[in-house]
XYZ file of C-alpha atoms in Angstrom:
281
model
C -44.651 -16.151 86.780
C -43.188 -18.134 90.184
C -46.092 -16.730 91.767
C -48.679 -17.414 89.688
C -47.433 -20.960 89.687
C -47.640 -20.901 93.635
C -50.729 -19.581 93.405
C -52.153 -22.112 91.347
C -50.914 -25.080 93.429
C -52.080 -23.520 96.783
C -55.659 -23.217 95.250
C -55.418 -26.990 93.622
C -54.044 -28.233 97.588
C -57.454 -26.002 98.725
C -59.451 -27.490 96.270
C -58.614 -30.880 97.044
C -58.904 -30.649 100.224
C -62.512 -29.312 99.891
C -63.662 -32.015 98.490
C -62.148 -34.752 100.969
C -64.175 -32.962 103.952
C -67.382 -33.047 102.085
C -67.021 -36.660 101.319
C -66.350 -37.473 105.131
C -68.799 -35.115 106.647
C -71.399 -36.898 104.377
C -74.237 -37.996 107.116
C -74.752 -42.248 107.543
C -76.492 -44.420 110.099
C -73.721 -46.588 112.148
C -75.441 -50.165 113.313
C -73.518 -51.184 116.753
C -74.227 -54.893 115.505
C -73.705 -56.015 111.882
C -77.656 -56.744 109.884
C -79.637 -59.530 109.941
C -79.155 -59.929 106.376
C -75.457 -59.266 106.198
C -75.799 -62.024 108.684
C -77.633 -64.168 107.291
C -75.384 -63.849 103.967
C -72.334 -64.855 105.800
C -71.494 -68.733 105.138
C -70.469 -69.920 108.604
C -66.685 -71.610 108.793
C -68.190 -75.564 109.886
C -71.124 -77.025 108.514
C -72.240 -78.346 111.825
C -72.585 -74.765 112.974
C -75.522 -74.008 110.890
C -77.931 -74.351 114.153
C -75.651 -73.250 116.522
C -75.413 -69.110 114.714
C -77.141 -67.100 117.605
C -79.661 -64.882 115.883
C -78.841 -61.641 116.038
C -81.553 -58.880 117.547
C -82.023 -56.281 114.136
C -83.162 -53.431 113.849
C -86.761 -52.816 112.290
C -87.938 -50.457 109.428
C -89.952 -48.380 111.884
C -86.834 -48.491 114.295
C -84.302 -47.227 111.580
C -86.752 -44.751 110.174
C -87.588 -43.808 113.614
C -83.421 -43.113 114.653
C -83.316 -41.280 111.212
C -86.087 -39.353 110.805
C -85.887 -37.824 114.821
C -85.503 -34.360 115.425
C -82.345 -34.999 116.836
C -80.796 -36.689 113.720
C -82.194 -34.104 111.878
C -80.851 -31.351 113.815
C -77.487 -33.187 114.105
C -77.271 -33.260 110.280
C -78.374 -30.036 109.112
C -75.378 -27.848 110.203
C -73.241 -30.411 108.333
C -75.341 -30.308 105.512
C -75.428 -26.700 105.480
C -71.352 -26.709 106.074
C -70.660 -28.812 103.191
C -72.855 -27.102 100.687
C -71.081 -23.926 102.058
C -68.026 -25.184 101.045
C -68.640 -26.604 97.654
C -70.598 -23.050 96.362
C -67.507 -21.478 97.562
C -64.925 -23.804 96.081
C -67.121 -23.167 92.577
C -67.029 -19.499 93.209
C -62.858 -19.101 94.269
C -62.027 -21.501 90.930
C -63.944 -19.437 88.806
C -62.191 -16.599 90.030
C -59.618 -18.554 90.110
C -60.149 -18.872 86.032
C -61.093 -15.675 85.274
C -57.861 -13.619 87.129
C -55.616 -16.142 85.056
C -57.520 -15.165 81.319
C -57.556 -11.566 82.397
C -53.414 -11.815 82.810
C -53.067 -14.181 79.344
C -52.190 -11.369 77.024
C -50.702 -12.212 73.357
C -47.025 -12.677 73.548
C -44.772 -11.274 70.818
C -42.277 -13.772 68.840
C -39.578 -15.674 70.941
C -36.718 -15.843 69.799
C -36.918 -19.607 68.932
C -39.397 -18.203 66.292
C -37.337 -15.925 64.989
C -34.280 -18.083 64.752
C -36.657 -20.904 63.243
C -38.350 -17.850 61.086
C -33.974 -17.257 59.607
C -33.071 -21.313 59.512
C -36.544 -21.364 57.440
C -35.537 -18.604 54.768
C -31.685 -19.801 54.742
C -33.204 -23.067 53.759
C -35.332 -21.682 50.999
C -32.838 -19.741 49.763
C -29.990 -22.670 49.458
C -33.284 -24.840 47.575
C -33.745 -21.884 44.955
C -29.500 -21.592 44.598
C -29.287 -25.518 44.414
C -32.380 -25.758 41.827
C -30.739 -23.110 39.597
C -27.108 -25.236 39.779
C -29.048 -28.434 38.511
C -31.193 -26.351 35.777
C -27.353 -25.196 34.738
C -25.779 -28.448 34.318
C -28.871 -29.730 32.900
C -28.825 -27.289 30.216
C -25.436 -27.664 29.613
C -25.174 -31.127 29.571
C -28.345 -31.081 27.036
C -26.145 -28.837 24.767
C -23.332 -30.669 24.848
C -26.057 -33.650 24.166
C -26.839 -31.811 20.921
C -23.906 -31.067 19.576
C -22.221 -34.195 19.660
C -25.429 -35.722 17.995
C -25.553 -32.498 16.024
C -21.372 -33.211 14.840
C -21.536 -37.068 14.717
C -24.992 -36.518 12.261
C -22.688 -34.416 9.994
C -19.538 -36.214 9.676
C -22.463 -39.452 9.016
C -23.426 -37.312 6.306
C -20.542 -36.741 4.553
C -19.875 -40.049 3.720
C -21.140 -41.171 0.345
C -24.277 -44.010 0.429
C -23.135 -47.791 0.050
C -25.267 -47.761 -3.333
C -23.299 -45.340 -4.852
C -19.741 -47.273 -4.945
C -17.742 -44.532 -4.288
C -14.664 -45.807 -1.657
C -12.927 -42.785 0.717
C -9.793 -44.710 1.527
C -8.043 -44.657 -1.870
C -9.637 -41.496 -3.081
C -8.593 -39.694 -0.138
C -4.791 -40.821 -0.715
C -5.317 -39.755 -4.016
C -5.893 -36.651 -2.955
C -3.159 -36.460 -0.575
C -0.673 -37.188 -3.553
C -2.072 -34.491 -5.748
C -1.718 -32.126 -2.622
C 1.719 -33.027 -2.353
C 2.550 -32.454 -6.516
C 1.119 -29.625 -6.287
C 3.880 -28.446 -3.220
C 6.435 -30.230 -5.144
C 5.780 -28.327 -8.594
C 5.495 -24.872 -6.817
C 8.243 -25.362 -4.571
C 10.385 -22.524 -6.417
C 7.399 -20.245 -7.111
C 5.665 -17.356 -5.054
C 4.647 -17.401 -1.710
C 0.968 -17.380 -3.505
C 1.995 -20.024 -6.418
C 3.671 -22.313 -3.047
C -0.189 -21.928 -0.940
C -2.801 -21.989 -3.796
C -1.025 -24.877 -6.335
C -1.346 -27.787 -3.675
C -5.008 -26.726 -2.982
C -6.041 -26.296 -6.568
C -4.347 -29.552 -7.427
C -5.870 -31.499 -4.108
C -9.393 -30.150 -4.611
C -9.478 -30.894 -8.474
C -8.524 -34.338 -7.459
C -11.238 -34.727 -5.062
C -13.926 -33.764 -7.432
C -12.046 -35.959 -9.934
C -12.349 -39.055 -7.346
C -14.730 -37.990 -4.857
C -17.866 -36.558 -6.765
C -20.077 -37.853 -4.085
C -18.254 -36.409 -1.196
C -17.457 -33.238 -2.618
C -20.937 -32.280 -3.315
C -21.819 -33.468 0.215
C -18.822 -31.205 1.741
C -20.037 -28.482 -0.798
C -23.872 -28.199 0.235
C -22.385 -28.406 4.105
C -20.340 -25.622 3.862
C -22.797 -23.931 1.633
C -25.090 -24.110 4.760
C -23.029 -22.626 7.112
C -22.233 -19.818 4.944
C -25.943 -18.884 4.287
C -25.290 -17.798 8.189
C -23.121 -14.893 7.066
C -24.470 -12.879 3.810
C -21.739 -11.191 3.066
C -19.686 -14.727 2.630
C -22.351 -15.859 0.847
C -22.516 -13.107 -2.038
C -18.270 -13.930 -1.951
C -19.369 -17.608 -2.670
C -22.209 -16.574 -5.327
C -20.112 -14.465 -7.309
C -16.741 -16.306 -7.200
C -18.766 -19.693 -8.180
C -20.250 -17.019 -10.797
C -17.044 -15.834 -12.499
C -15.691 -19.678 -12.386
C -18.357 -21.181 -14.016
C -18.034 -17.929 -16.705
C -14.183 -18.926 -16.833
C -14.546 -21.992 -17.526
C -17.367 -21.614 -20.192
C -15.230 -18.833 -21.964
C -12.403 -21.492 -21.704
C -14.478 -24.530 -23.348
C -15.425 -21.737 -25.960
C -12.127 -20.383 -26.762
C -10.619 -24.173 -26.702
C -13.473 -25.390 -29.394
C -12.676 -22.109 -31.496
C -9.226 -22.897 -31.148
C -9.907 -26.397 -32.504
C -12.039 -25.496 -35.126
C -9.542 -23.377 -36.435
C -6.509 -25.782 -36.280
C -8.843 -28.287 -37.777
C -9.418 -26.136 -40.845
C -5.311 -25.647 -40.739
C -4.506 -29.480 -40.845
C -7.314 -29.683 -43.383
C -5.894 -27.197 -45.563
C -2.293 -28.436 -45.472
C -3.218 -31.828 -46.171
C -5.361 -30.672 -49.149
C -2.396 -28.702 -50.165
C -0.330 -31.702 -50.294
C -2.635 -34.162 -51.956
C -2.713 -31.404 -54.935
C 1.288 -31.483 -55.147
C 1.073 -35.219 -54.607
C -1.335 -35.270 -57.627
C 0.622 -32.534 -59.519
C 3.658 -34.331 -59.291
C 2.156 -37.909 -60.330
């Protein structure tokens, strides 16, 4: 490579030179006294020195042409002529040697290793994008989860609440509640482990229906939804809700048989005693 390089600025120094000698070798008539015309084109220094300018003796066309058309001149400018064409056909023929040597030896190169490093930095970049864009499409999924289930939880509890139309009011009804829970504990305090857990619930939720129609049904069809998620709960639900409903239909049955018959009993006994009343008038 350091000698192609000195190679190249020897032939430039050549070059140039080449060219400087043709430009001075170039053939041109030298006057030994300046032109009449140049004269004449000079403006002398003093005006009063207009008439005094000695006319100088110039040279005529035939003259000139004469000096530059001799044999002489002629054979006095042909070598040069001949030398610098010489030299410019052979400056033209060593550059494009000169060019052709140089894209004989300019074979493809392979990767430098500033490529290949750039080639790494380039997938080590990518890389750390595709990482980073999967971190953001993380937290922006769980941030739009979290998003939903407040919304989905605040929605809910919003639910739950009875409307303003229907006058139903959760602050003393739920302190109603609360004080059924706690008769309930009270009354089964000396009772089973099972009379002590299921008597304060019983009581509590009886009172809830009792003052909290509204809000019941709205916790009922909530929790109803959630357990249409698990079939097996569900068919629990269906078929406990089932045998209550049939308890407490056998119960209304049984209590207006049980009236009817202590009806006819009081009737009865007070028919018995008008007749002594009457028999005894």
């Amino acid at each position: 490579m350091a000698a192609r390089l000195a190679f190249q600025r020897h032939a430039a120094r050549a070059t140039a030179a080449a060219l400087v000698g043709s430009f001075a070798l170039v053939p041109t008539v030298a006057f030994a006294e300046a032109s009449e015309s140049r004269a004449s084109a000079r403006k002398p220094i003093y005006d009063d020195d207009l008439d005094a300018v000695p006319s100088t003796p110039s040279f005529t066309t035939a003259e000139t042409t004469k000096d530059v058309s001799s044999p002489a001149a002629a054979t006095l400018n042909a070598p040069v002529t001949t030398q610098s064409s010489t030299k410019a056909s052979g400056q033209k023929t060593f550059t494009d040697s000169l060019i052709d040597v140089l894209a004989s030896t300019n074979t493809p190169r392979g990767p430098t290793p500033t490529d290949r490093l750039a080639a790494q930095i380039r997938r080590a970049r990518l890389f750390l994008y595709d990482q980073a864009c999967v971190a953001e499409d993380a937290v922006n999924n769980g941030m739009a989860r979290a998003f939903d289930l407040e919304h989905s939880f605040t929605s809910t509890v919003a639910g739950l609440a009875p409307p303003r139309e229907s006058g139903e009011r959760l602050m003393p009804g739920l302190i109603y509640v609360l004080v059924s829970g706690m008769a309930g504990s009270i009354v089964a305090r000396n009772r089973g482990v099972v009379l002590r857990g299921a008597t304060p619930l019983a009581l509590g939720l009886g009172a809830a229906w009792a003052v909290l129609p509204v809000t019941m049904n709205n916790v009922s069809a909530l929790v109803w939804k959630y357990e249409q998620k698990f079939p097996a709960v569900a068919d629990a639900h269906i078929r406990t809700r089932e045998g209550i409903e049939k308890g407490i239909h056998m119960a209304k049955v049984h209590a207006e048989i049980a009236q009817h018959k202590v009806d006819e009993a009081v009737t009865g006994v007070r028919e018995t005693v008008e007749g002594w009343v009457r028999k005894g008038k």
